[in-house]
Tab-separated table of C-alpha atoms in Angstrom:
chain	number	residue	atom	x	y	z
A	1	UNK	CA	-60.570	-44.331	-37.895
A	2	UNK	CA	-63.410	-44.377	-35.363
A	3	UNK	CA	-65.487	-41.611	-34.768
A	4	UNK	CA	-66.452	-40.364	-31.126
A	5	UNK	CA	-69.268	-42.421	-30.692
A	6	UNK	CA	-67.029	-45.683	-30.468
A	7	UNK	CA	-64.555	-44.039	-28.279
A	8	UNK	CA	-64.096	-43.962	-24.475
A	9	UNK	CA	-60.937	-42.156	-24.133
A	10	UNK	CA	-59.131	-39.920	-26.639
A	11	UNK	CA	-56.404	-41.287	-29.244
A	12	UNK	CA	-54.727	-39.880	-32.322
A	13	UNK	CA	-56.835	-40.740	-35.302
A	14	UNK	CA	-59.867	-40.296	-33.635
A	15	UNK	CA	-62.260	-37.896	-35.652
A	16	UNK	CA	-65.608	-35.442	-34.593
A	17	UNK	CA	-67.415	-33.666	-37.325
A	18	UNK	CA	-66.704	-30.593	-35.361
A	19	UNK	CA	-64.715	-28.629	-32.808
A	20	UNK	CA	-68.338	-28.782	-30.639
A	21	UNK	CA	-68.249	-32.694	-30.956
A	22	UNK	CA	-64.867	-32.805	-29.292
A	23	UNK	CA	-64.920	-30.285	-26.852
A	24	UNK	CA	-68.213	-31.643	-25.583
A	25	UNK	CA	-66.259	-35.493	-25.935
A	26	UNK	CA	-63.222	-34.199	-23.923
A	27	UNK	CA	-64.777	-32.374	-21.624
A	28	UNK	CA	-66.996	-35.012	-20.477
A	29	UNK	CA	-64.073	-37.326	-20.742
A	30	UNK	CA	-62.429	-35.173	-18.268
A	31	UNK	CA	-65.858	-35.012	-16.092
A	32	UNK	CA	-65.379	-39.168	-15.747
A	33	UNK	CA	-61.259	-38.899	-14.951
A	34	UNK	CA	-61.399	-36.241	-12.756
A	35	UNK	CA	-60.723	-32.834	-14.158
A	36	UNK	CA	-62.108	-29.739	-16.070
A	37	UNK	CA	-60.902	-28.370	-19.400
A	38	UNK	CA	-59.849	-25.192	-20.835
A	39	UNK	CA	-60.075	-24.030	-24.329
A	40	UNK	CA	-56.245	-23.133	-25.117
A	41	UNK	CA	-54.585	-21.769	-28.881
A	42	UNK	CA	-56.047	-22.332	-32.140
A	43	UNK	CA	-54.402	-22.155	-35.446
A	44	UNK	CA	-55.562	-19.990	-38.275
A	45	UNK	CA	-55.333	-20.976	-42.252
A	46	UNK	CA	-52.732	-18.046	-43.291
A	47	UNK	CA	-54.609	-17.850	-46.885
A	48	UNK	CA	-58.110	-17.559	-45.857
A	49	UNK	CA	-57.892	-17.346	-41.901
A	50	UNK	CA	-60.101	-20.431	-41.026
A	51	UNK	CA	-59.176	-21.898	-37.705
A	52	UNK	CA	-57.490	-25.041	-38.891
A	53	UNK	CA	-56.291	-26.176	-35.238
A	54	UNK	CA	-57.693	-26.312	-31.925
A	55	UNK	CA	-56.307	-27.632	-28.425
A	56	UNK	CA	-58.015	-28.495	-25.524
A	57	UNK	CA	-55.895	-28.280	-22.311
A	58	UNK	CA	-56.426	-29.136	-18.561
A	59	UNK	CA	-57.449	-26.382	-16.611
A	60	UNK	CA	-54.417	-26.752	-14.347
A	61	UNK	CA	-52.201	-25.966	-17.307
A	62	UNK	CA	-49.793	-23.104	-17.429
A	63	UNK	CA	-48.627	-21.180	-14.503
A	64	UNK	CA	-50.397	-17.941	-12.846
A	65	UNK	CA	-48.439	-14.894	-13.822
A	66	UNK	CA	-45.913	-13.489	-10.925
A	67	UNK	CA	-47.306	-10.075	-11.136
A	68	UNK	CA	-50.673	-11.179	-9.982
A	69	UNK	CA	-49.097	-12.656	-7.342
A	70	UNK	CA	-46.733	-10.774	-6.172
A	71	UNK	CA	-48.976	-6.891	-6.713
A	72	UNK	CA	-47.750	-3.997	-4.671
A	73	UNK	CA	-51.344	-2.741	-4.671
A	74	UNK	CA	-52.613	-6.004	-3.579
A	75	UNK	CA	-55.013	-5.164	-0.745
A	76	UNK	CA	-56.953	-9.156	0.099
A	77	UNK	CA	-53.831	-12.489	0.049
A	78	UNK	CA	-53.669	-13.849	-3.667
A	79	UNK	CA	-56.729	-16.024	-4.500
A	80	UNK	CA	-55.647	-20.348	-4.053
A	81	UNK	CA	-53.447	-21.606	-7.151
A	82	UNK	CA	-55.321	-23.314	-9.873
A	83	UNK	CA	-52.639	-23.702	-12.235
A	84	UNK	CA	-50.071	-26.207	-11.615
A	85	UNK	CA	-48.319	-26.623	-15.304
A	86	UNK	CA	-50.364	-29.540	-16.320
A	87	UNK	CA	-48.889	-31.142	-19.259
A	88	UNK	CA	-52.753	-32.951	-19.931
A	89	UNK	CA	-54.345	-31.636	-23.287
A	90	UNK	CA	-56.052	-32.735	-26.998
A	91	UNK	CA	-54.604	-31.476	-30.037
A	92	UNK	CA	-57.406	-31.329	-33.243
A	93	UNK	CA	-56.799	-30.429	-36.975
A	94	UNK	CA	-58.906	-30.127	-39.238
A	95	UNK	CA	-58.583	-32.852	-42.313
A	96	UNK	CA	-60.268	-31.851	-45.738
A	97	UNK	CA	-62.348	-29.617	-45.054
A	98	UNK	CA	-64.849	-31.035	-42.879
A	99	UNK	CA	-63.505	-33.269	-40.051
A	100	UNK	CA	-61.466	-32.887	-36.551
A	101	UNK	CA	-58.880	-35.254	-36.464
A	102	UNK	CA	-56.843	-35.794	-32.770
A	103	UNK	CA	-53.336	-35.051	-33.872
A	104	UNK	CA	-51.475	-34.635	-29.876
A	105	UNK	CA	-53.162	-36.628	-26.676
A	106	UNK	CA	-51.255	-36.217	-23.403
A	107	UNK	CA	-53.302	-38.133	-20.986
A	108	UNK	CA	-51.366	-37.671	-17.802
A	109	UNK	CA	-51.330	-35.287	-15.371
A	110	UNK	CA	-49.291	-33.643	-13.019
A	111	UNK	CA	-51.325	-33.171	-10.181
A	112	UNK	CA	-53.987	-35.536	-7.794
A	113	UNK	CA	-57.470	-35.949	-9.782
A	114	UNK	CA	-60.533	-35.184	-8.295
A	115	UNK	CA	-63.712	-37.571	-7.770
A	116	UNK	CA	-65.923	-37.586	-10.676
A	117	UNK	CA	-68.742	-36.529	-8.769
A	118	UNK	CA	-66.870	-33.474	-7.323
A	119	UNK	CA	-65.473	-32.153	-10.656
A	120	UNK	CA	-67.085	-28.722	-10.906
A	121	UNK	CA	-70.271	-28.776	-13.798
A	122	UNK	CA	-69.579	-25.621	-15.625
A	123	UNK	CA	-73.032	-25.601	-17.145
A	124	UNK	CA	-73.624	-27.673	-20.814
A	125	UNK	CA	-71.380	-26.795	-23.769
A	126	UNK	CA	-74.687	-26.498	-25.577
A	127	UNK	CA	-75.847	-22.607	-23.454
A	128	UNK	CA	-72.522	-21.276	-25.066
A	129	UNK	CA	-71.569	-20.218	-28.338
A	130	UNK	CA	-69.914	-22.819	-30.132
A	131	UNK	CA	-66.360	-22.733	-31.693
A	132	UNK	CA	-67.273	-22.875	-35.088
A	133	UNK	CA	-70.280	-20.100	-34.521
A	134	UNK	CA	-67.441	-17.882	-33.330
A	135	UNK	CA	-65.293	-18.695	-36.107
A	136	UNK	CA	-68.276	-17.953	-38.481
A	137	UNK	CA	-68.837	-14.919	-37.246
A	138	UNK	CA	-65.104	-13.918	-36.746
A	139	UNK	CA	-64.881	-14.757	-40.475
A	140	UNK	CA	-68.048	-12.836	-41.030
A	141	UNK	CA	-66.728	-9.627	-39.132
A	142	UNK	CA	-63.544	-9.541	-41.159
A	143	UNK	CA	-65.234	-9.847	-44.383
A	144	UNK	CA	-67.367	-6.777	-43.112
A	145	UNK	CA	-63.941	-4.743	-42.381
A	146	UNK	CA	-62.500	-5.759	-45.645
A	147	UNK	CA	-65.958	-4.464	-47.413
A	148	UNK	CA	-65.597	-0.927	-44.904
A	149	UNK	CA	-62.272	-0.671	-45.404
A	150	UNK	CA	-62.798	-0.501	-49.634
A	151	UNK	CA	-66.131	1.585	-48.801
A	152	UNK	CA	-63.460	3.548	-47.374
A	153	UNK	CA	-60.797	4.053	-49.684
A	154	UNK	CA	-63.431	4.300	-52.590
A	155	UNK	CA	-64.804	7.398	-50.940
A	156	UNK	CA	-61.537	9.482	-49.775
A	157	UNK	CA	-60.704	8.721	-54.043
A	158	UNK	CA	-63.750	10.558	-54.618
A	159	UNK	CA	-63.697	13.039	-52.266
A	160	UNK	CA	-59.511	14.093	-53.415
A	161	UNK	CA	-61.271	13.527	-57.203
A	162	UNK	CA	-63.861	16.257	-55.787
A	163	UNK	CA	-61.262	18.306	-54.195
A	164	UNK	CA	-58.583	18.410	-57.175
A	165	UNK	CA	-61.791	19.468	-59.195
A	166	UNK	CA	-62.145	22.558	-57.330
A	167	UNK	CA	-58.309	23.507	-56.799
A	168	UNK	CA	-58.445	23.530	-60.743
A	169	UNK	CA	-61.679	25.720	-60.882
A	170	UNK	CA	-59.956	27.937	-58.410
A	171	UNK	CA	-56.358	28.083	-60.221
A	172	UNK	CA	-57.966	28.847	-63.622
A	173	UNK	CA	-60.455	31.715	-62.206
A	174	UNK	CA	-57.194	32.924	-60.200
A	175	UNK	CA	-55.150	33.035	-63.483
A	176	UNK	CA	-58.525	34.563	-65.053
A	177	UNK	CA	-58.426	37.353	-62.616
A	178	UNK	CA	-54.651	37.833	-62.442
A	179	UNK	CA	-55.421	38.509	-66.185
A	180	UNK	CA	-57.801	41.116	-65.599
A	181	UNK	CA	-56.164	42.532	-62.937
A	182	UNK	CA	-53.446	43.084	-65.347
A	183	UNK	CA	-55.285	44.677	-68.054
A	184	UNK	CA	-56.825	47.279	-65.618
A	185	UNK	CA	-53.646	48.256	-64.413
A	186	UNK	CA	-52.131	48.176	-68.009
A	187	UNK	CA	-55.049	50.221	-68.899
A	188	UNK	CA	-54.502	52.718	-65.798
A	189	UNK	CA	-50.656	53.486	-66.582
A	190	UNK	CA	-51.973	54.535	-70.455
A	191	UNK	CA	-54.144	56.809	-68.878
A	192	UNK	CA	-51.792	58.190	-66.360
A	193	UNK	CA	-48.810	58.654	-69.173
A	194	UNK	CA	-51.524	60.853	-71.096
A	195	UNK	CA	-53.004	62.631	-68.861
A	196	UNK	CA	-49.810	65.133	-68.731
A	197	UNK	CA	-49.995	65.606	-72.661
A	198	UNK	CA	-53.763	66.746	-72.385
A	199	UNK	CA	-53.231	69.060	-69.405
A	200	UNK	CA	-50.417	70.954	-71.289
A	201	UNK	CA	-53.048	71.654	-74.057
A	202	UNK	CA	-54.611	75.431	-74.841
A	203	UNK	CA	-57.058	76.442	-77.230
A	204	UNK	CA	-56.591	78.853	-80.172
């Protein structure tokens, strides 16, 4: 299989050493033919959640929503229509680990080209974050939530440890009190039933 280097136009079996390498390959591809691309799905490992797909679409593809068009509130007329249902796009996968392999290439489109020279330059892929920073840091993030969420759950187990602690302290010094309450009324009710025996009393 060739690598991008020794490739004009795209072609299944053709391989980049990263999502970067063949966004910046189809995107300039598109720059020479006569359109502008779109980053469109990506497919995520279901074991470990690595992006282990990509596709790369024509920016003409899919259809604007009707209710953007058709708004009630809609003050200005709808902005031109950019998307025409352009069937134009790259699929990647990613092969053992550490290469992009072109799995889908629709080359034609559905719509007139434009003039190489007037295809609009969106600025170099290199000023933006790349693909697999985001995925880095994506991955990064949800190892961070994982961490917060056990942070989490380690802390409310102390915290109902902590609690149960004191609703024990507080049923055994309520049963210790119920006990002396008990004894002082016990003791009370001896003192009442004798107190009539003793006021009866006269001295010889």
């Amino acid at each position: 299989m060739k690598v991008k280097g020794d490739a004009e136009e795209p072609y299944i079996g053709l391989e980049f050493k990263s999502r970067d390498d063949a966004r910046e390959f189809y995107v300039a591809y598109g720059r020479r033919t006569g359109f502008t691309v779109r980053i469109h799905h990506n497919r995520r490992s279901r074991i470990n959640n690595v992006v282990i797909g990509q596709d790369f679409v024509c920016s003409k593809e899919g259809f604007r929503e009707k209710k953007y068009m058709y708004r009630k509130d809609r003050v200005l007329p709808p902005p031109p229509i950019t998307r025409e249902g352009c069937p134009a796009m790259l699929r990647l996968a990613l092969r053992d680990g550490d290469k992009w392999v072109v799995t889908k290439f629709i080359k034609e489109h559905n719509h007139e080209l434009m003039s190489p020279s007037k295809v609009p330059w969106r600025g170099s892929t290199k000023s933006f974050i790349s693909e697999d920073e985001k995925d880095r840091r994506i991955r990064e993030l949800t190892i961070e939530l994982n961490n917060e969420r056990q942070r989490f759950k380690r802390r409310c187990a102390a915290y109902q440890e902590q609690l149960n602690m004191v609703l024990k302290f507080v049923e055994e010094h309520t049963d210790h009190l119920s006990g002396r309450v008990k004894d002082i009324v016990e003791n009370i009710r001896e003192l009442e039933n004798e107190q009539p025996e003793n006021s009866d009393c006269r001295c010889v």
